[in-house]
Coordinates of N, CA and C and ligand atoms in Angstrom, one line a residue:
M41 N 22.9 105.5 120.3 CA 21.7 105.3 121.1 C 21.7 106.1 122.4
T42 N 20.6 106.8 122.6 CA 20.5 107.5 123.9 C 19.2 106.9 124.7
G43 N 19.1 107.3 125.9 CA 17.9 106.9 126.7 C 18.1 105.6 127.4
P44 N 17.0 105.0 128.0 CA 17.1 103.9 128.8 C 17.8 102.7 128.2
E45 N 17.6 102.4 126.8 CA 18.2 101.3 126.2 C 19.7 101.4 126.1
S46 N 20.2 102.6 126.0 CA 21.7 102.8 126.0 C 22.3 102.5 127.3
E47 N 21.5 102.6 128.4 CA 22.0 102.3 129.7 C 21.7 100.8 130.1
G48 N 21.4 100.0 129.1 CA 21.2 98.6 129.3 C 19.8 98.2 129.9
L49 N 18.9 99.2 130.0 CA 17.6 98.9 130.5 C 16.7 98.5 129.3
Q50 N 15.9 97.4 129.5 CA 15.1 97.0 128.4 C 13.8 97.7 128.4
L51 N 13.4 98.3 127.3 CA 12.1 99.0 127.2 C 11.0 98.0 127.1
R52 N 9.9 98.2 127.8 CA 8.7 97.3 127.7 C 7.9 97.7 126.5
R53 N 7.9 96.7 125.5 CA 7.2 97.0 124.2 C 6.0 96.1 124.0
A54 N 5.0 96.7 123.4 CA 3.9 95.9 123.0 C 3.4 96.3 121.6
V55 N 2.7 95.4 120.9 CA 2.2 95.7 119.6 C 0.7 95.7 119.5
C56 N 0.1 96.7 118.9 CA -1.3 96.8 118.6 C -1.5 96.6 117.1
P57 N -1.8 95.4 116.6 CA -1.9 95.1 115.2 C -3.4 95.3 114.7
G58 N -3.5 95.5 113.4 CA -4.8 95.6 112.8 C -4.8 96.0 111.4
S59 N -5.9 96.2 110.8 CA -6.0 96.7 109.4 C -6.1 98.2 109.4
F60 N -6.8 98.7 110.3 CA -6.9 100.2 110.5 C -7.3 100.9 109.2
D61 N -8.4 100.4 108.6 CA -8.9 101.0 107.4 C -10.3 101.6 107.5
P62 N -10.4 102.8 108.2 CA -9.3 103.5 108.9 C -9.3 103.3 110.4
I63 N -8.4 104.0 111.1 CA -8.4 103.9 112.5 C -9.6 104.6 113.1
T64 N -10.2 104.0 114.1 CA -11.4 104.6 114.7 C -11.1 105.0 116.2
N65 N -12.1 105.6 116.8 CA -12.0 106.0 118.2 C -11.9 104.7 119.1
G66 N -12.4 103.6 118.6 CA -12.3 102.4 119.4 C -10.8 101.9 119.4
H67 N -10.2 101.9 118.2 CA -8.7 101.6 118.2 C -7.9 102.5 119.1
L68 N -8.3 103.8 118.9 CA -7.5 104.8 119.6 C -7.6 104.6 121.1
D69 N -8.8 104.2 121.6 CA -9.0 104.0 123.0 C -8.0 102.9 123.5
I70 N -7.9 101.8 122.7 CA -7.0 100.7 123.1 C -5.5 101.1 123.0
I71 N -5.2 101.9 122.0 CA -3.8 102.3 121.8 C -3.4 103.3 123.0
A72 N -4.3 104.2 123.3 CA -4.0 105.1 124.4 C -3.8 104.4 125.7
R73 N -4.6 103.4 125.9 CA -4.5 102.7 127.2 C -3.2 101.8 127.2
A74 N -2.9 101.2 126.1 CA -1.6 100.4 126.0 C -0.4 101.4 126.2
S75 N -0.5 102.6 125.7 CA 0.6 103.5 125.7 C 0.9 104.0 127.2
K76 N -0.1 103.8 128.1 CA 0.1 104.0 129.5 C 0.8 102.8 130.2
L77 N 0.6 101.7 129.6 CA 1.1 100.4 130.3 C 2.5 100.1 129.8
Y78 N 2.8 100.5 128.6 CA 4.1 100.1 128.0 C 5.0 101.3 127.7
D79 N 6.3 101.1 127.6 CA 7.2 102.2 127.3 C 7.0 102.6 125.8
V80 N 6.9 101.6 125.0 CA 6.7 101.8 123.5 C 5.6 101.0 123.0
V81 N 4.7 101.5 122.2 CA 3.6 100.8 121.6 C 3.8 100.8 120.1
H82 N 3.9 99.7 119.5 CA 4.1 99.6 118.0 C 2.7 99.3 117.4
V83 N 2.2 100.3 116.7 CA 1.0 100.1 116.0 C 1.3 99.6 114.6
V84 N 0.9 98.4 114.3 CA 1.3 97.9 113.0 C 0.1 97.6 112.1
V85 N 0.2 98.2 110.9 CA -0.8 97.9 109.9 C -0.4 96.6 109.2
M86 N -1.2 95.6 109.4 CA -0.8 94.3 108.8 C -1.4 94.3 107.3
I87 N -0.5 94.0 106.4 CA -0.8 94.1 105.0 C -1.5 92.8 104.6
N88 N -2.7 93.0 104.0 CA -3.5 91.8 103.5 C -3.8 92.1 102.1
Q89 N -3.0 91.4 101.2 CA -3.1 91.8 99.8 C -4.4 91.3 99.1
S90 N -5.1 90.4 99.8 CA -6.3 89.9 99.3 C -7.5 90.8 99.6
K91 N -7.3 91.8 100.4 CA -8.3 92.7 100.8 C -8.1 94.1 100.2
Q92 N -9.0 94.6 99.4 CA -8.9 96.0 98.9 C -9.4 97.0 99.9
G93 N -8.5 97.9 100.3 CA -8.9 98.8 101.4 C -9.5 100.1 100.7
L94 N -10.1 100.9 101.6 CA -10.6 102.2 101.2 C -9.4 103.1 101.1
F95 N -8.5 103.0 102.1 CA -7.3 103.8 102.2 C -6.1 102.9 101.9
T96 N -5.0 103.5 101.3 CA -3.8 102.7 101.0 C -3.1 102.5 102.4
V97 N -2.2 101.6 102.4 CA -1.5 101.3 103.7 C -0.7 102.6 104.1
D98 N -0.1 103.3 103.2 CA 0.6 104.6 103.5 C -0.4 105.6 104.1
E99 N -1.5 105.7 103.5 CA -2.5 106.7 104.0 C -3.0 106.3 105.4
R100 N -3.2 105.0 105.7 CA -3.6 104.5 107.0 C -2.5 104.9 108.0
I101 N -1.2 104.6 107.6 CA -0.1 104.9 108.5 C 0.0 106.4 108.9
E102 N -0.2 107.2 107.8 CA -0.2 108.7 108.0 C -1.2 109.1 109.0
L103 N -2.5 108.6 108.8 CA -3.6 109.0 109.7 C -3.3 108.5 111.2
I104 N -2.8 107.3 111.3 CA -2.5 106.8 112.7 C -1.4 107.6 113.3
R105 N -0.4 108.0 112.5 CA 0.7 108.8 113.1 C 0.1 110.1 113.6
E106 N -0.7 110.7 112.8 CA -1.3 112.0 113.1 C -2.1 111.9 114.4
V107 N -2.9 110.9 114.6 CA -3.8 110.9 115.7 C -3.2 110.3 117.0
T108 N -2.0 109.7 116.8 CA -1.4 109.1 118.0 C -0.2 109.9 118.5
A109 N 0.1 111.0 117.7 CA 1.3 111.8 118.0 C 1.4 112.3 119.4
E110 N 0.2 112.6 120.0 CA 0.2 113.2 121.3 C 0.6 112.3 122.4
Y111 N 0.5 110.9 122.1 CA 0.9 110.0 123.2 C 2.4 110.0 123.4
G112 N 3.2 110.2 122.4 CA 4.6 110.4 122.5 C 5.4 109.1 122.6
N113 N 4.8 107.9 122.7 CA 5.5 106.7 122.7 C 4.9 105.6 121.8
V114 N 4.3 106.1 120.7 CA 3.7 105.2 119.7 C 4.5 105.2 118.4
E115 N 4.9 104.0 117.9 CA 5.6 103.9 116.6 C 4.6 103.2 115.7
V116 N 4.6 103.7 114.4 CA 3.6 103.2 113.5 C 4.4 102.7 112.2
E117 N 4.0 101.5 111.8 CA 4.6 101.0 110.5 C 3.7 99.9 110.0
A118 N 4.1 99.4 108.8 CA 3.3 98.4 108.1 C 4.1 97.1 108.2
Y119 N 3.5 96.0 108.1 CA 4.2 94.7 108.0 C 3.5 93.7 107.1
H120 N 4.2 93.0 106.3 CA 3.6 92.0 105.5 C 4.2 90.6 105.9
G121 N 3.3 89.8 106.6 CA 3.8 88.5 107.1 C 3.1 88.2 108.3
L122 N 3.6 87.2 109.1 CA 3.0 86.8 110.3 C 3.3 87.8 111.4
L123 N 2.3 88.1 112.2 CA 2.5 89.0 113.3 C 3.6 88.6 114.3
V124 N 3.6 87.2 114.5 CA 4.7 86.7 115.4 C 6.1 87.0 114.9
D125 N 6.2 87.0 113.6 CA 7.5 87.3 113.0 C 7.9 88.8 113.2
Y126 N 6.9 89.6 113.1 CA 7.1 91.0 113.4 C 7.6 91.2 114.8
C127 N 6.9 90.5 115.7 CA 7.3 90.5 117.2 C 8.7 90.0 117.4
K128 N 9.0 88.9 116.8 CA 10.4 88.2 116.9 C 11.5 89.2 116.5
E129 N 11.2 89.8 115.2 CA 12.3 90.6 114.6 C 12.6 91.8 115.5
R130 N 11.6 92.3 116.3 CA 11.8 93.5 117.1 C 11.8 93.2 118.6
D131 N 11.9 91.9 118.9 CA 12.0 91.4 120.3 C 10.8 92.0 121.2
I132 N 9.6 91.9 120.6 CA 8.4 92.4 121.3 C 7.6 91.2 121.9
P133 N 7.5 91.2 123.3 CA 6.9 90.0 123.9 C 5.4 89.9 124.0
A134 N 4.7 91.1 123.7 CA 3.3 91.1 124.0 C 2.5 91.8 122.8
I135 N 1.3 91.2 122.6 CA 0.3 91.8 121.7 C -0.8 92.3 122.5
V136 N -1.3 93.5 122.3 CA -2.5 94.0 123.0 C -3.6 94.2 122.0
K137 N -4.8 93.6 122.4 CA -5.9 93.6 121.6 C -7.1 94.1 122.3
G138 N -8.0 94.8 121.7 CA -9.3 95.2 122.3 C -10.3 94.1 122.1
L139 N -11.1 93.9 123.2 CA -12.3 92.9 123.0 C -13.5 93.8 123.2
R140 N -14.3 93.8 122.1 CA -15.6 94.6 122.1 C -16.7 93.8 122.8
A141 N -16.8 92.6 122.6 CA -17.9 91.8 123.0 C -17.5 90.3 123.1
V142 N -18.4 89.5 123.7 CA -18.1 88.1 123.9 C -17.9 87.5 122.5
S143 N -18.6 88.0 121.5 CA -18.5 87.5 120.1 C -17.1 87.6 119.5
D144 N -16.4 88.6 120.0 CA -15.0 88.7 119.5 C -14.1 87.6 120.1
F145 N -14.5 87.0 121.2 CA -13.6 86.3 122.0 C -13.1 85.0 121.3
D146 N -14.0 84.2 120.7 CA -13.7 82.9 120.1 C -12.5 83.1 119.1
Y147 N -12.7 84.0 118.2 CA -11.6 84.2 117.2 C -10.3 84.7 117.8
E148 N -10.5 85.7 118.7 CA -9.3 86.3 119.3 C -8.5 85.3 120.1
L149 N -9.3 84.4 120.8 CA -8.6 83.3 121.6 C -7.9 82.4 120.7
Q150 N -8.5 82.0 119.6 CA -7.8 81.1 118.6 C -6.5 81.8 118.1
M151 N -6.6 83.0 117.8 CA -5.3 83.7 117.3 C -4.3 83.8 118.4
A152 N -4.8 84.1 119.6 CA -3.8 84.3 120.7 C -3.1 82.9 121.0
Q153 N -3.9 81.8 120.9 CA -3.3 80.5 121.2 C -2.3 80.1 120.1
M154 N -2.8 80.4 118.9 CA -1.9 80.1 117.7 C -0.6 80.9 117.8
N155 N -0.7 82.2 118.1 CA 0.5 83.0 118.2 C 1.4 82.6 119.3
N156 N 0.8 82.2 120.4 CA 1.6 81.8 121.6 C 2.3 80.5 121.3
G157 N 1.6 79.6 120.6 CA 2.2 78.3 120.2 C 3.3 78.4 119.2
L158 N 3.2 79.4 118.3 CA 4.2 79.6 117.3 C 5.4 80.2 117.9
S159 N 5.3 81.0 118.9 CA 6.4 81.9 119.2 C 6.6 82.2 120.7
G160 N 5.6 81.9 121.5 CA 5.7 82.3 122.9 C 5.2 83.7 123.2
V161 N 4.9 84.5 122.1 CA 4.4 85.8 122.3 C 3.0 85.8 123.0
E162 N 2.8 86.6 124.1 CA 1.6 86.6 124.8 C 0.6 87.6 124.2
T163 N -0.7 87.4 124.3 CA -1.7 88.3 123.9 C -2.4 88.8 125.2
L164 N -2.5 90.1 125.3 CA -3.3 90.7 126.5 C -4.5 91.4 125.9
F165 N -5.7 91.1 126.5 CA -6.9 91.6 126.0 C -7.4 92.8 126.9
V166 N -7.7 93.9 126.3 CA -8.2 95.0 127.0 C -9.7 95.2 126.6
P167 N -10.6 95.3 127.6 CA -12.0 95.5 127.3 C -12.2 96.8 126.7
T168 N -12.8 96.9 125.5 CA -13.1 98.1 124.8 C -14.1 98.9 125.7
S169 N -13.9 100.2 125.6 CA -14.9 101.1 126.3 C -16.3 100.8 125.8
P170 N -17.3 100.7 126.7 CA -18.7 100.4 126.2 C -19.2 101.4 125.1
T171 N -18.6 102.6 125.2 CA -19.0 103.6 124.2 C -18.7 103.2 122.8
Y172 N -17.7 102.3 122.6 CA -17.3 101.9 121.3 C -17.5 100.4 121.1
S173 N -18.3 99.7 121.9 CA -18.4 98.2 121.7 C -19.0 97.8 120.4
F174 N -19.7 98.6 119.8 CA -20.4 98.3 118.5 C -19.6 98.7 117.3
L175 N -18.4 99.3 117.5 CA -17.7 100.1 116.5 C -16.7 99.2 115.7
S176 N -16.8 99.4 114.4 CA -15.8 98.8 113.5 C -15.5 99.7 112.4
S177 N -14.3 99.5 111.8 CA -13.9 100.3 110.6 C -15.0 100.1 109.5
S178 N -15.4 98.8 109.3 CA -16.3 98.5 108.2 C -17.6 99.3 108.4
L179 N -18.2 99.3 109.6 CA -19.4 100.0 109.9 C -19.3 101.5 109.6
V180 N -18.1 102.0 110.1 CA -17.9 103.5 109.9 C -17.9 103.8 108.4
K181 N -17.3 103.0 107.6 CA -17.2 103.2 106.2 C -18.6 103.1 105.5
E182 N -19.4 102.1 106.0 CA -20.7 102.0 105.4 C -21.6 103.2 105.8
V183 N -21.6 103.5 107.0 CA -22.5 104.7 107.5 C -22.0 106.0 106.8
A184 N -20.7 106.2 106.7 CA -20.2 107.4 106.1 C -20.5 107.4 104.6
A185 N -20.5 106.3 104.0 CA -20.7 106.2 102.5 C -22.1 106.6 102.2
W186 N -23.1 106.4 103.2 CA -24.5 106.8 103.0 C -24.8 108.2 103.6
G187 N -23.7 108.9 103.9 CA -23.9 110.2 104.4 C -24.3 110.3 105.9
G188 N -24.2 109.2 106.6 CA -24.5 109.2 108.1 C -23.4 109.9 108.8
D189 N -23.7 110.3 110.0 CA -22.8 111.1 110.9 C -21.9 110.2 111.7
V190 N -20.6 110.2 111.4 CA -19.6 109.3 112.1 C -18.6 110.2 112.9
S191 N -19.0 111.5 113.1 CA -18.0 112.4 113.7 C -17.7 112.1 115.1
H192 N -18.5 111.3 115.8 CA -18.3 110.9 117.2 C -17.5 109.6 117.2
L193 N -17.3 109.0 116.1 CA -16.7 107.6 116.1 C -15.3 107.6 115.6
V194 N -14.8 108.7 114.9 CA -13.5 108.7 114.4 C -12.8 110.1 114.8
P195 N -11.5 110.1 114.8 CA -10.9 111.4 115.0 C -11.1 112.4 113.9
P196 N -11.0 113.7 114.1 CA -11.3 114.7 113.1 C -10.5 114.4 111.8
A197 N -9.2 114.1 111.9 CA -8.4 113.9 110.7 C -9.0 112.7 109.8
V198 N -9.5 111.7 110.5 CA -10.1 110.6 109.8 C -11.4 111.0 109.1
L199 N -12.2 111.8 109.9 CA -13.4 112.2 109.3 C -13.2 113.0 108.0
S200 N -12.2 113.9 108.0 CA -11.9 114.7 106.8 C -11.4 113.7 105.7
A201 N -10.6 112.7 106.0 CA -10.1 111.8 105.0 C -11.3 111.0 104.4
L202 N -12.2 110.6 105.3 CA -13.4 109.9 104.8 C -14.3 110.7 103.9
T203 N -14.5 112.0 104.3 CA -15.3 112.9 103.5 C -14.7 113.1 102.1
E204 N -13.4 113.2 102.1 CA -12.7 113.4 100.8 C -12.8 112.2 99.9
R205 N -12.6 111.0 100.6 CA -12.5 109.8 99.8 C -13.8 109.3 99.3
L206 N -14.8 109.4 100.1 CA -16.1 108.8 99.7 C -16.9 109.6 98.8
P207 N -17.4 109.0 97.7 CA -18.2 109.8 96.8 C -19.5 110.3 97.4
K208 N -19.9 111.5 97.0 CA -21.2 112.1 97.6 C -22.3 111.3 97.0
K209 N -23.3 110.9 97.9 CA -24.5 110.1 97.3 C -25.7 111.0 97.3
Ligands
LIG371 O1 -8.2 94.9 112.2 P1 -8.3 93.4 111.9 O2 -8.5 93.2 110.4 O3 -9.4 92.7 112.7 O4 -6.9 92.8 112.3 C1 -6.7 91.4 112.2 C2 -5.1 91.2 112.2 C3 -4.5 91.9 111.1 C4 -4.6 91.6 113.6 C5 -4.9 89.6 112.1 O5 -5.5 89.2 110.9 C6 -3.4 89.3 112.0 O6 -2.7 89.3 113.0 N1 -2.9 89.1 110.7 C7 -1.5 89.0 110.5 C8 -1.2 87.6 109.8 C9 -1.0 86.6 110.9 O7 -0.1 86.6 111.8 N2 -1.9 85.6 110.9 C10 -2.0 84.5 111.8 C11 -2.9 84.9 113.0 S1 -3.0 83.6 114.2

């Protein structure tokens, strides 16, 4: 081991979880801001076997790696299980989540309270940039599927992947 951890210094780590099918500029905004606040940000694609995605988990990971590479302190992987177990296994004390609107808050608060009760892991909420407050992966897929322009809502690599994956209508 080299670096701060080899010298006994604890790196400050946080996790940004999600489905990321696919990653959008809204996700990226939160990840970029978390990467300035923490030494290492773990972006984790939570596997939900009951939900059929447009992209496979490996494809989502590949896209996230590509678009977060410039931050230099983002690690990307998938996890199947409870988010708090992921955090416990890696000794991560904090979850960072974006809040787009008040309507996000009820459900996010429930999850934050449940996660804290289960494990003591804290959730920190970052207000999404107003530019992206309406944005979701589902909306991006729907608009792109009908040929709408989403080039301002996703990174170029994701736009190419969407164009390739979605049938022309
Ligand atoms: O991008 P999404 O689909 O809004 O992300 C939701 C996600 C994956 C972050 C959330 O469903 C989650 O944390 N799932 C992992 C399973 C888990 O820990 N469930 C209990 C939550 S209190």
